[in-house]
């Protein structure tokens, strides 16, 4: 069998670990041949195909990013997209694809699978918002980075007795904000799933000052005030129709400073959360996903996605993962209310 691998959407730590394990098992155990498609669906559309063998995956396990490159290309926004992808696959005699991506990339995979392209999906994203799997790889690394940042911000916030707001990634889901906020002992955690009341936020901040501690506010980039809208970086949309977020941290710091009369500053963690070496857990999960994706191809189990359920890796139909974004359950958020303020 000849297999093409692609990585699409925002990169995350662990992508290379999937590529490595899929190639190692595919070549060594099943005698598969591999190629890589460059830059996600763009490589499939534009016939940018690179060799992929055991020597090309050596040494990449601890490396962040993706050796195949990535993009937010949506083939359905390009003329004759599906036909062009099928032509590329036919030209290189590719029998099946391993598609490593988040919601958008896997959405395209689901549609292509329905149109007869043999493929298996692997869920990735620091946001942890893909339905059907308990965790995506990349998330653990991002939470570790954000937690370390919060730990560091505590000491400087306390030296100056000021509020520090930390803006983390997460457009529609507050997984990073919640996990890093809890792990880092934040006093306020704001997530997109729960529109916040700025008066309440300021009351929590004041309360923290009263007990002689400096407040740390963690906000997901998609967090929204009850009366207000998401703060956008600009008006541009990507090919999947997503706006660019960022700015809620700055907005919060200004409001908090004005309303409490005390200094407030913002740190936007941005792409630092996505870069660099994957955590041990992400390497472990990504490696297992790669191994299981190759097994699914071997079994001809196309149209499925590898998923973590408890400690087991299972295959779920891609169609089942498409209906919703995996968001933070309100009762989970409420568990931590005791730490707010
Ligand atoms: O990978 C998902 C994500 O991390 C979102 O949380 C964030 O909004 C987005 O990527 C930003 O990605 P980029 O700047 O690469 O478009």
mmCIF file of C-alpha atoms and ligand atoms in Angstrom:
data_model
loop_
_atom_site.group_PDB
_atom_site.id
_atom_site.type_symbol
_atom_site.label_atom_id
_atom_site.label_comp_id
_atom_site.label_asym_id
_atom_site.label_seq_id
_atom_site.Cartn_x
_atom_site.Cartn_y
_atom_site.Cartn_z
ATOM 1 C CA UNK A 1 0.000 0.000 0.000
ATOM 2 C CA UNK A 2 1.217 3.512 -0.731
ATOM 3 C CA UNK A 3 0.273 6.030 1.945
ATOM 4 C CA UNK A 4 0.400 9.830 1.833
ATOM 5 C CA UNK A 5 0.615 11.782 5.101
ATOM 6 C CA UNK A 6 -0.415 15.404 5.610
ATOM 7 C CA UNK A 7 -0.573 17.806 8.554
ATOM 8 C CA UNK A 8 -3.138 20.632 8.289
ATOM 9 C CA UNK A 9 -4.325 23.640 10.290
ATOM 10 C CA UNK A 10 -2.441 25.305 13.132
ATOM 11 C CA UNK A 11 0.611 23.254 14.044
ATOM 12 C CA UNK A 12 1.099 21.738 17.482
ATOM 13 C CA UNK A 13 3.766 19.812 19.368
ATOM 14 C CA UNK A 14 3.590 16.081 18.590
ATOM 15 C CA UNK A 15 2.863 16.186 14.847
ATOM 16 C CA UNK A 16 6.301 14.787 14.057
ATOM 17 C CA UNK A 17 5.820 11.980 16.566
ATOM 18 C CA UNK A 18 2.733 10.806 14.623
ATOM 19 C CA UNK A 19 4.559 10.959 11.300
ATOM 20 C CA UNK A 20 7.490 9.037 12.745
ATOM 21 C CA UNK A 21 5.483 6.232 14.336
ATOM 22 C CA UNK A 22 3.205 5.803 11.316
ATOM 23 C CA UNK A 23 6.168 5.528 8.954
ATOM 24 C CA UNK A 24 8.142 3.250 11.268
ATOM 25 C CA UNK A 25 5.310 0.785 11.748
ATOM 26 C CA UNK A 26 3.987 1.068 8.207
ATOM 27 C CA UNK A 27 7.370 0.333 6.626
ATOM 28 C CA UNK A 28 8.754 -2.143 9.140
ATOM 29 C CA UNK A 29 5.657 -4.229 9.821
ATOM 30 C CA UNK A 30 3.465 -3.872 6.761
ATOM 31 C CA UNK A 31 5.894 -3.020 3.954
ATOM 32 C CA UNK A 32 3.971 0.186 3.093
ATOM 33 C CA UNK A 33 5.537 2.991 1.065
ATOM 34 C CA UNK A 34 5.033 6.593 2.194
ATOM 35 C CA UNK A 35 5.081 10.089 0.734
ATOM 36 C CA UNK A 36 4.353 13.409 2.399
ATOM 37 C CA UNK A 37 2.000 16.086 1.105
ATOM 38 C CA UNK A 38 3.479 19.507 1.868
ATOM 39 C CA UNK A 39 1.551 22.162 3.789
ATOM 40 C CA UNK A 40 -1.685 20.324 4.447
ATOM 41 C CA UNK A 41 -4.302 20.266 1.710
ATOM 42 C CA UNK A 42 -2.239 22.744 -0.303
ATOM 43 C CA UNK A 43 0.244 20.002 -1.218
ATOM 44 C CA UNK A 44 -2.592 17.755 -2.326
ATOM 45 C CA UNK A 45 -4.090 20.521 -4.479
ATOM 46 C CA UNK A 46 -0.823 21.685 -5.987
ATOM 47 C CA UNK A 47 0.914 18.321 -6.267
ATOM 48 C CA UNK A 48 3.700 19.142 -3.819
ATOM 49 C CA UNK A 49 4.745 15.666 -2.794
ATOM 50 C CA UNK A 50 7.901 14.792 -0.874
ATOM 51 C CA UNK A 51 9.562 11.462 -0.128
ATOM 52 C CA UNK A 52 8.958 10.013 3.331
ATOM 53 C CA UNK A 53 10.879 7.011 4.601
ATOM 54 C CA UNK A 54 12.494 5.768 7.776
ATOM 55 C CA UNK A 55 15.589 7.903 7.287
ATOM 56 C CA UNK A 56 13.505 11.066 6.910
ATOM 57 C CA UNK A 57 11.734 10.482 10.235
ATOM 58 C CA UNK A 58 14.840 9.780 12.280
ATOM 59 C CA UNK A 59 15.444 12.255 15.106
ATOM 60 C CA UNK A 60 12.127 14.081 14.758
ATOM 61 C CA UNK A 61 10.344 12.701 17.857
ATOM 62 C CA UNK A 62 11.251 15.612 20.166
ATOM 63 C CA UNK A 63 10.950 18.290 17.490
ATOM 64 C CA UNK A 64 8.016 20.695 17.588
ATOM 65 C CA UNK A 65 6.203 21.819 14.440
ATOM 66 C CA UNK A 66 5.857 19.487 11.478
ATOM 67 C CA UNK A 67 8.454 18.357 8.976
ATOM 68 C CA UNK A 68 5.688 18.377 6.344
ATOM 69 C CA UNK A 69 4.620 21.981 6.886
ATOM 70 C CA UNK A 70 1.038 23.070 7.463
ATOM 71 C CA UNK A 71 -1.546 25.524 6.174
ATOM 72 C CA UNK A 72 -5.189 26.445 6.592
ATOM 73 C CA UNK A 73 -6.015 25.615 2.972
ATOM 74 C CA UNK A 74 -9.600 24.517 2.387
ATOM 75 C CA UNK A 75 -9.804 22.545 -0.885
ATOM 76 C CA UNK A 76 -13.534 23.208 -1.136
ATOM 77 C CA UNK A 77 -12.731 26.904 -1.547
ATOM 78 C CA UNK A 78 -10.570 26.134 -4.612
ATOM 79 C CA UNK A 79 -11.912 25.433 -8.054
ATOM 80 C CA UNK A 80 -12.042 21.720 -8.812
ATOM 81 C CA UNK A 81 -10.463 21.053 -5.417
ATOM 82 C CA UNK A 82 -11.625 17.473 -5.036
ATOM 83 C CA UNK A 83 -10.706 16.506 -8.593
ATOM 84 C CA UNK A 84 -7.249 18.044 -8.202
ATOM 85 C CA UNK A 85 -6.642 16.140 -4.977
ATOM 86 C CA UNK A 86 -7.754 12.896 -6.596
ATOM 87 C CA UNK A 87 -5.433 13.611 -9.554
ATOM 88 C CA UNK A 88 -2.448 14.160 -7.251
ATOM 89 C CA UNK A 89 -3.158 10.924 -5.400
ATOM 90 C CA UNK A 90 -3.584 8.995 -8.661
ATOM 91 C CA UNK A 91 -0.411 10.476 -10.172
ATOM 92 C CA UNK A 92 1.636 9.253 -7.198
ATOM 93 C CA UNK A 93 -0.277 5.966 -6.979
ATOM 94 C CA UNK A 94 -1.347 6.761 -3.444
ATOM 95 C CA UNK A 95 -3.862 4.253 -2.073
ATOM 96 C CA UNK A 96 -4.721 5.991 1.179
ATOM 97 C CA UNK A 97 -4.082 9.069 3.308
ATOM 98 C CA UNK A 98 -3.270 9.729 6.933
ATOM 99 C CA UNK A 99 -4.758 13.139 7.669
ATOM 100 C CA UNK A 100 -3.456 14.741 10.862
ATOM 101 C CA UNK A 101 -5.523 17.776 11.751
ATOM 102 C CA UNK A 102 -8.025 19.573 13.916
ATOM 103 C CA UNK A 103 -11.671 20.297 13.302
ATOM 104 C CA UNK A 104 -11.251 21.978 9.922
ATOM 105 C CA UNK A 105 -8.740 19.582 8.389
ATOM 106 C CA UNK A 106 -10.728 16.594 9.626
ATOM 107 C CA UNK A 107 -13.913 18.197 8.291
ATOM 108 C CA UNK A 108 -12.367 18.197 4.831
ATOM 109 C CA UNK A 109 -11.212 14.604 5.379
ATOM 110 C CA UNK A 110 -14.758 13.573 6.287
ATOM 111 C CA UNK A 111 -16.128 15.062 3.077
ATOM 112 C CA UNK A 112 -13.362 13.563 0.930
ATOM 113 C CA UNK A 113 -13.922 10.190 2.521
ATOM 114 C CA UNK A 114 -17.605 10.447 1.580
ATOM 115 C CA UNK A 115 -16.433 11.156 -1.967
ATOM 116 C CA UNK A 116 -14.403 7.965 -2.126
ATOM 117 C CA UNK A 117 -10.931 8.951 -0.915
ATOM 118 C CA UNK A 118 -9.482 6.256 1.373
ATOM 119 C CA UNK A 119 -8.180 7.885 4.538
ATOM 120 C CA UNK A 120 -7.782 7.755 8.299
ATOM 121 C CA UNK A 121 -7.840 10.863 10.511
ATOM 122 C CA UNK A 122 -5.659 11.680 13.513
ATOM 123 C CA UNK A 123 -6.853 14.461 15.852
ATOM 124 C CA UNK A 124 -4.409 17.179 16.865
ATOM 125 C CA UNK A 125 -4.674 20.649 18.363
ATOM 126 C CA UNK A 126 -3.473 22.498 21.402
ATOM 127 C CA UNK A 127 -7.105 23.568 21.914
ATOM 128 C CA UNK A 128 -8.291 20.003 22.741
ATOM 129 C CA UNK A 129 -11.638 20.748 21.095
ATOM 130 C CA UNK A 130 -12.030 17.803 18.698
ATOM 131 C CA UNK A 131 -15.100 15.706 19.556
ATOM 132 C CA UNK A 132 -14.786 11.972 19.909
ATOM 133 C CA UNK A 133 -11.446 11.864 21.723
ATOM 134 C CA UNK A 134 -10.754 12.516 25.395
ATOM 135 C CA UNK A 135 -7.581 14.430 24.503
ATOM 136 C CA UNK A 136 -5.733 15.653 21.471
ATOM 137 C CA UNK A 137 -1.936 15.782 21.498
ATOM 138 C CA UNK A 138 -0.430 19.245 21.712
ATOM 139 C CA UNK A 139 -2.804 20.203 24.503
ATOM 140 C CA UNK A 140 -0.661 18.876 27.345
ATOM 141 C CA UNK A 141 2.378 20.772 26.092
ATOM 142 C CA UNK A 142 0.401 24.008 25.732
ATOM 143 C CA UNK A 143 -1.027 23.651 29.243
ATOM 144 C CA UNK A 144 2.482 23.087 30.604
ATOM 145 C CA UNK A 145 3.786 26.222 28.904
ATOM 146 C CA UNK A 146 0.845 28.331 30.085
ATOM 147 C CA UNK A 147 1.147 26.981 33.632
ATOM 148 C CA UNK A 148 4.830 27.825 33.779
ATOM 149 C CA UNK A 149 4.026 31.333 32.554
ATOM 150 C CA UNK A 150 1.384 31.760 35.266
ATOM 151 C CA UNK A 151 3.833 30.550 37.945
ATOM 152 C CA UNK A 152 6.303 33.195 36.807
ATOM 153 C CA UNK A 153 3.663 35.917 36.645
ATOM 154 C CA UNK A 154 2.619 35.288 40.264
ATOM 155 C CA UNK A 155 5.970 36.467 41.624
ATOM 156 C CA UNK A 156 6.187 39.652 39.582
ATOM 157 C CA UNK A 157 2.493 40.429 40.178
ATOM 158 C CA UNK A 158 3.094 40.155 43.919
ATOM 159 C CA UNK A 159 6.217 42.304 43.872
ATOM 160 C CA UNK A 160 4.185 45.134 42.355
ATOM 161 C CA UNK A 161 0.790 44.283 43.847
ATOM 162 C CA UNK A 162 -0.870 44.581 40.483
ATOM 163 C CA UNK A 163 -3.256 42.455 38.443
ATOM 164 C CA UNK A 164 -1.733 40.363 35.685
ATOM 165 C CA UNK A 165 -4.001 39.114 32.939
ATOM 166 C CA UNK A 166 -2.815 36.127 30.891
ATOM 167 C CA UNK A 167 -4.450 35.573 27.500
ATOM 168 C CA UNK A 168 -4.188 31.995 26.229
ATOM 169 C CA UNK A 169 -5.404 30.336 23.024
ATOM 170 C CA UNK A 170 -8.840 28.796 22.635
ATOM 171 C CA UNK A 171 -11.362 30.282 20.235
ATOM 172 C CA UNK A 172 -14.457 28.301 21.126
ATOM 173 C CA UNK A 173 -13.262 26.219 24.025
ATOM 174 C CA UNK A 174 -11.560 27.114 27.270
ATOM 175 C CA UNK A 175 -9.630 23.892 27.863
ATOM 176 C CA UNK A 176 -6.201 25.531 27.990
ATOM 177 C CA UNK A 177 -7.451 28.406 30.146
ATOM 178 C CA UNK A 178 -9.176 26.069 32.586
ATOM 179 C CA UNK A 179 -6.393 23.501 32.947
ATOM 180 C CA UNK A 180 -3.542 26.032 33.099
ATOM 181 C CA UNK A 181 -5.569 28.394 35.282
ATOM 182 C CA UNK A 182 -6.300 25.657 37.810
ATOM 183 C CA UNK A 183 -2.752 24.269 37.689
ATOM 184 C CA UNK A 184 -1.288 27.761 38.057
ATOM 185 C CA UNK A 185 -3.600 28.857 40.878
ATOM 186 C CA UNK A 186 -5.301 31.693 38.987
ATOM 187 C CA UNK A 187 -7.944 33.757 40.801
ATOM 188 C CA UNK A 188 -10.143 34.282 37.775
ATOM 189 C CA UNK A 189 -10.539 31.959 34.768
ATOM 190 C CA UNK A 190 -12.558 33.157 31.795
ATOM 191 C CA UNK A 191 -13.594 30.764 29.040
ATOM 192 C CA UNK A 192 -15.656 31.184 25.843
ATOM 193 C CA UNK A 193 -18.296 28.744 27.079
ATOM 194 C CA UNK A 194 -19.238 31.036 29.987
ATOM 195 C CA UNK A 195 -19.756 34.732 29.117
ATOM 196 C CA UNK A 196 -18.375 36.740 32.040
ATOM 197 C CA UNK A 197 -19.639 39.667 34.056
ATOM 198 C CA UNK A 198 -16.925 42.334 34.285
ATOM 199 C CA UNK A 199 -18.309 43.564 37.637
ATOM 200 C CA UNK A 200 -17.908 40.076 39.042
ATOM 201 C CA UNK A 201 -14.347 39.848 37.655
ATOM 202 C CA UNK A 202 -13.475 43.153 39.363
ATOM 203 C CA UNK A 203 -15.065 41.988 42.626
ATOM 204 C CA UNK A 204 -12.852 38.866 42.535
ATOM 205 C CA UNK A 205 -9.812 41.046 41.800
ATOM 206 C CA UNK A 206 -10.604 43.410 44.705
ATOM 207 C CA UNK A 207 -11.102 40.469 47.001
ATOM 208 C CA UNK A 208 -7.678 39.139 46.126
ATOM 209 C CA UNK A 209 -6.074 42.484 46.905
ATOM 210 C CA UNK A 210 -7.900 42.588 50.242
ATOM 211 C CA UNK A 211 -6.173 39.367 51.303
ATOM 212 C CA UNK A 212 -2.825 40.851 50.295
ATOM 213 C CA UNK A 213 -2.254 38.792 47.209
ATOM 214 C CA UNK A 214 -1.939 39.911 43.628
ATOM 215 C CA UNK A 215 -4.674 38.686 41.263
ATOM 216 C CA UNK A 216 -3.917 36.510 38.244
ATOM 217 C CA UNK A 217 -6.667 36.464 35.613
ATOM 218 C CA UNK A 218 -6.473 33.782 32.908
ATOM 219 C CA UNK A 219 -8.620 34.452 29.833
ATOM 220 C CA UNK A 220 -9.083 32.318 26.735
ATOM 221 C CA UNK A 221 -8.816 34.421 23.581
ATOM 222 C CA UNK A 222 -12.467 33.599 22.814
ATOM 223 C CA UNK A 223 -13.791 34.696 26.231
ATOM 224 C CA UNK A 224 -16.625 37.215 25.939
ATOM 225 C CA UNK A 225 -18.182 39.709 28.329
ATOM 226 C CA UNK A 226 -21.904 39.148 28.950
ATOM 227 C CA UNK A 227 -22.614 42.488 27.416
ATOM 228 C CA UNK A 228 -20.221 42.648 24.532
ATOM 229 C CA UNK A 229 -18.569 40.733 21.768
ATOM 230 C CA UNK A 230 -15.450 38.711 21.094
ATOM 231 C CA UNK A 231 -12.410 40.917 20.647
ATOM 232 C CA UNK A 232 -10.949 40.427 17.166
ATOM 233 C CA UNK A 233 -7.402 41.066 16.034
ATOM 234 C CA UNK A 234 -8.668 42.219 12.646
ATOM 235 C CA UNK A 235 -11.519 41.541 10.257
ATOM 236 C CA UNK A 236 -9.746 38.970 8.072
ATOM 237 C CA UNK A 237 -11.115 35.456 7.679
ATOM 238 C CA UNK A 238 -9.205 32.300 6.856
ATOM 239 C CA UNK A 239 -10.450 29.791 4.252
ATOM 240 C CA UNK A 240 -12.574 28.089 6.885
ATOM 241 C CA UNK A 241 -14.271 31.360 7.769
ATOM 242 C CA UNK A 242 -12.459 31.874 11.092
ATOM 243 C CA UNK A 243 -11.708 35.347 12.383
ATOM 244 C CA UNK A 244 -8.382 36.134 14.066
ATOM 245 C CA UNK A 245 -8.854 36.586 17.785
ATOM 246 C CA UNK A 246 -6.721 38.293 20.462
ATOM 247 C CA UNK A 247 -7.282 41.453 22.430
ATOM 248 C CA UNK A 248 -9.532 40.276 25.254
ATOM 249 C CA UNK A 249 -6.529 40.301 27.641
ATOM 250 C CA UNK A 250 -5.751 43.930 26.884
ATOM 251 C CA UNK A 251 -9.409 44.883 27.155
ATOM 252 C CA UNK A 252 -9.665 43.180 30.561
ATOM 253 C CA UNK A 253 -6.538 44.861 31.926
ATOM 254 C CA UNK A 254 -7.865 48.276 30.909
ATOM 255 C CA UNK A 255 -11.278 47.652 32.445
ATOM 256 C CA UNK A 256 -9.797 46.244 35.656
ATOM 257 C CA UNK A 257 -7.391 49.175 35.998
ATOM 258 C CA UNK A 258 -10.143 51.728 35.417
ATOM 259 C CA UNK A 259 -12.645 50.094 37.724
ATOM 260 C CA UNK A 260 -10.310 49.150 40.604
ATOM 261 C CA UNK A 261 -7.925 52.077 40.332
ATOM 262 C CA UNK A 262 -4.990 49.653 40.586
ATOM 263 C CA UNK A 263 -2.367 48.785 38.027
ATOM 264 C CA UNK A 264 -3.108 45.937 35.615
ATOM 265 C CA UNK A 265 -0.979 44.474 32.816
ATOM 266 C CA UNK A 266 -1.478 41.811 30.148
ATOM 267 C CA UNK A 267 0.638 38.977 28.803
ATOM 268 C CA UNK A 268 -0.516 37.333 25.561
ATOM 269 C CA UNK A 269 1.071 33.899 25.281
ATOM 270 C CA UNK A 270 0.102 33.423 21.618
ATOM 271 C CA UNK A 271 2.138 31.037 19.514
ATOM 272 C CA UNK A 272 4.599 30.286 22.312
ATOM 273 C CA UNK A 273 1.930 27.782 23.361
ATOM 274 C CA UNK A 274 2.237 25.981 20.041
ATOM 275 C CA UNK A 275 5.975 25.989 19.502
ATOM 276 C CA UNK A 276 8.825 23.880 20.800
ATOM 277 C CA UNK A 277 9.303 20.361 21.988
ATOM 278 C CA UNK A 278 6.269 18.213 22.918
ATOM 279 C CA UNK A 279 5.746 17.014 26.485
ATOM 280 C CA UNK A 280 6.307 13.333 27.260
ATOM 281 C CA UNK A 281 2.534 12.775 27.353
ATOM 282 C CA UNK A 282 2.048 14.348 23.928
ATOM 283 C CA UNK A 283 4.857 12.256 22.456
ATOM 284 C CA UNK A 284 3.254 9.157 23.952
ATOM 285 C CA UNK A 285 -0.246 9.975 22.683
ATOM 286 C CA UNK A 286 0.941 11.093 19.239
ATOM 287 C CA UNK A 287 3.069 7.965 18.865
ATOM 288 C CA UNK A 288 0.106 5.746 19.731
ATOM 289 C CA UNK A 289 -2.168 7.613 17.306
ATOM 290 C CA UNK A 290 0.374 7.069 14.514
ATOM 291 C CA UNK A 291 0.647 3.344 15.238
ATOM 292 C CA UNK A 292 -3.123 2.903 15.363
ATOM 293 C CA UNK A 293 -3.703 4.971 12.218
ATOM 294 C CA UNK A 294 -1.460 2.598 10.280
ATOM 295 C CA UNK A 295 -3.308 -0.388 11.704
ATOM 296 C CA UNK A 296 -6.602 1.149 10.587
ATOM 297 C CA UNK A 297 -5.225 1.549 7.055
ATOM 298 C CA UNK A 298 -3.971 -2.026 7.085
ATOM 299 C CA UNK A 299 -7.480 -3.176 8.056
ATOM 300 C CA UNK A 300 -9.038 -1.003 5.324
ATOM 301 C CA UNK A 301 -10.973 0.811 8.045
ATOM 302 C CA UNK A 302 -11.245 4.061 6.096
ATOM 303 C CA UNK A 303 -13.282 7.063 7.154
ATOM 304 C CA UNK A 304 -12.302 6.616 10.787
ATOM 305 C CA UNK A 305 -10.317 8.671 13.276
ATOM 306 C CA UNK A 306 -8.010 7.456 16.031
ATOM 307 C CA UNK A 307 -9.253 8.587 19.424
ATOM 308 C CA UNK A 308 -8.263 8.298 23.069
ATOM 309 C CA UNK A 309 -10.968 6.882 25.334
ATOM 310 C CA UNK A 310 -9.693 6.486 28.856
ATOM 311 C CA UNK A 311 -6.372 4.752 28.300
ATOM 312 C CA UNK A 312 -7.406 2.965 25.097
ATOM 313 C CA UNK A 313 -6.979 4.084 21.523
ATOM 314 C CA UNK A 314 -10.124 3.370 19.512
ATOM 315 C CA UNK A 315 -11.372 4.113 16.002
ATOM 316 C CA UNK A 316 -14.434 6.311 15.640
ATOM 317 C CA UNK A 317 -16.225 7.122 12.383
ATOM 318 C CA UNK A 318 -15.146 10.580 11.239
ATOM 319 C CA UNK A 319 -18.782 11.471 10.665
ATOM 320 C CA UNK A 320 -19.482 11.041 14.379
ATOM 321 C CA UNK A 321 -16.864 13.606 15.317
ATOM 322 C CA UNK A 322 -18.202 16.328 13.047
ATOM 323 C CA UNK A 323 -21.386 17.416 14.741
ATOM 324 C CA UNK A 324 -20.001 19.489 17.621
ATOM 325 C CA UNK A 325 -16.892 21.171 18.963
ATOM 326 C CA UNK A 326 -15.824 19.631 22.271
ATOM 327 C CA UNK A 327 -16.348 22.373 24.817
ATOM 328 C CA UNK A 328 -15.903 22.655 28.575
ATOM 329 C CA UNK A 329 -18.854 21.254 30.469
ATOM 330 C CA UNK A 330 -20.429 23.876 32.796
ATOM 331 C CA UNK A 331 -20.280 21.519 35.773
ATOM 332 C CA UNK A 332 -16.544 21.019 35.282
ATOM 333 C CA UNK A 333 -15.990 24.782 35.274
ATOM 334 C CA UNK A 334 -18.131 25.149 38.397
ATOM 335 C CA UNK A 335 -15.941 22.665 40.277
ATOM 336 C CA UNK A 336 -13.269 25.348 40.577
ATOM 337 C CA UNK A 337 -15.398 28.296 41.643
ATOM 338 C CA UNK A 338 -14.022 28.021 45.169
ATOM 339 C CA UNK A 339 -10.682 29.339 43.881
ATOM 340 C CA UNK A 340 -12.102 32.438 42.225
ATOM 341 C CA UNK A 341 -11.625 35.717 44.008
HETATM 342 O O1 LIG B 1 -4.559 25.744 16.688
HETATM 343 C C1 LIG B 1 -5.740 26.431 17.057
HETATM 344 C C2 LIG B 1 -5.376 27.796 17.477
HETATM 345 O O2 LIG B 1 -4.393 27.601 18.414
HETATM 346 C C3 LIG B 1 -6.477 28.694 18.043
HETATM 347 O O3 LIG B 1 -6.656 28.619 19.414
HETATM 348 C C4 LIG B 1 -6.032 30.049 17.616
HETATM 349 O O4 LIG B 1 -7.099 30.961 17.518
HETATM 350 C C5 LIG B 1 -5.439 29.790 16.301
HETATM 351 O O5 LIG B 1 -4.860 28.506 16.382
HETATM 352 C C6 LIG B 1 -4.427 30.808 15.833
HETATM 353 O O6 LIG B 1 -3.704 30.259 14.780
HETATM 354 P P1 LIG B 1 -2.973 31.075 13.628
HETATM 355 O O7 LIG B 1 -2.414 32.310 14.219
HETATM 356 O O8 LIG B 1 -1.939 30.118 13.160
HETATM 357 O O9 LIG B 1 -3.990 31.338 12.586
#
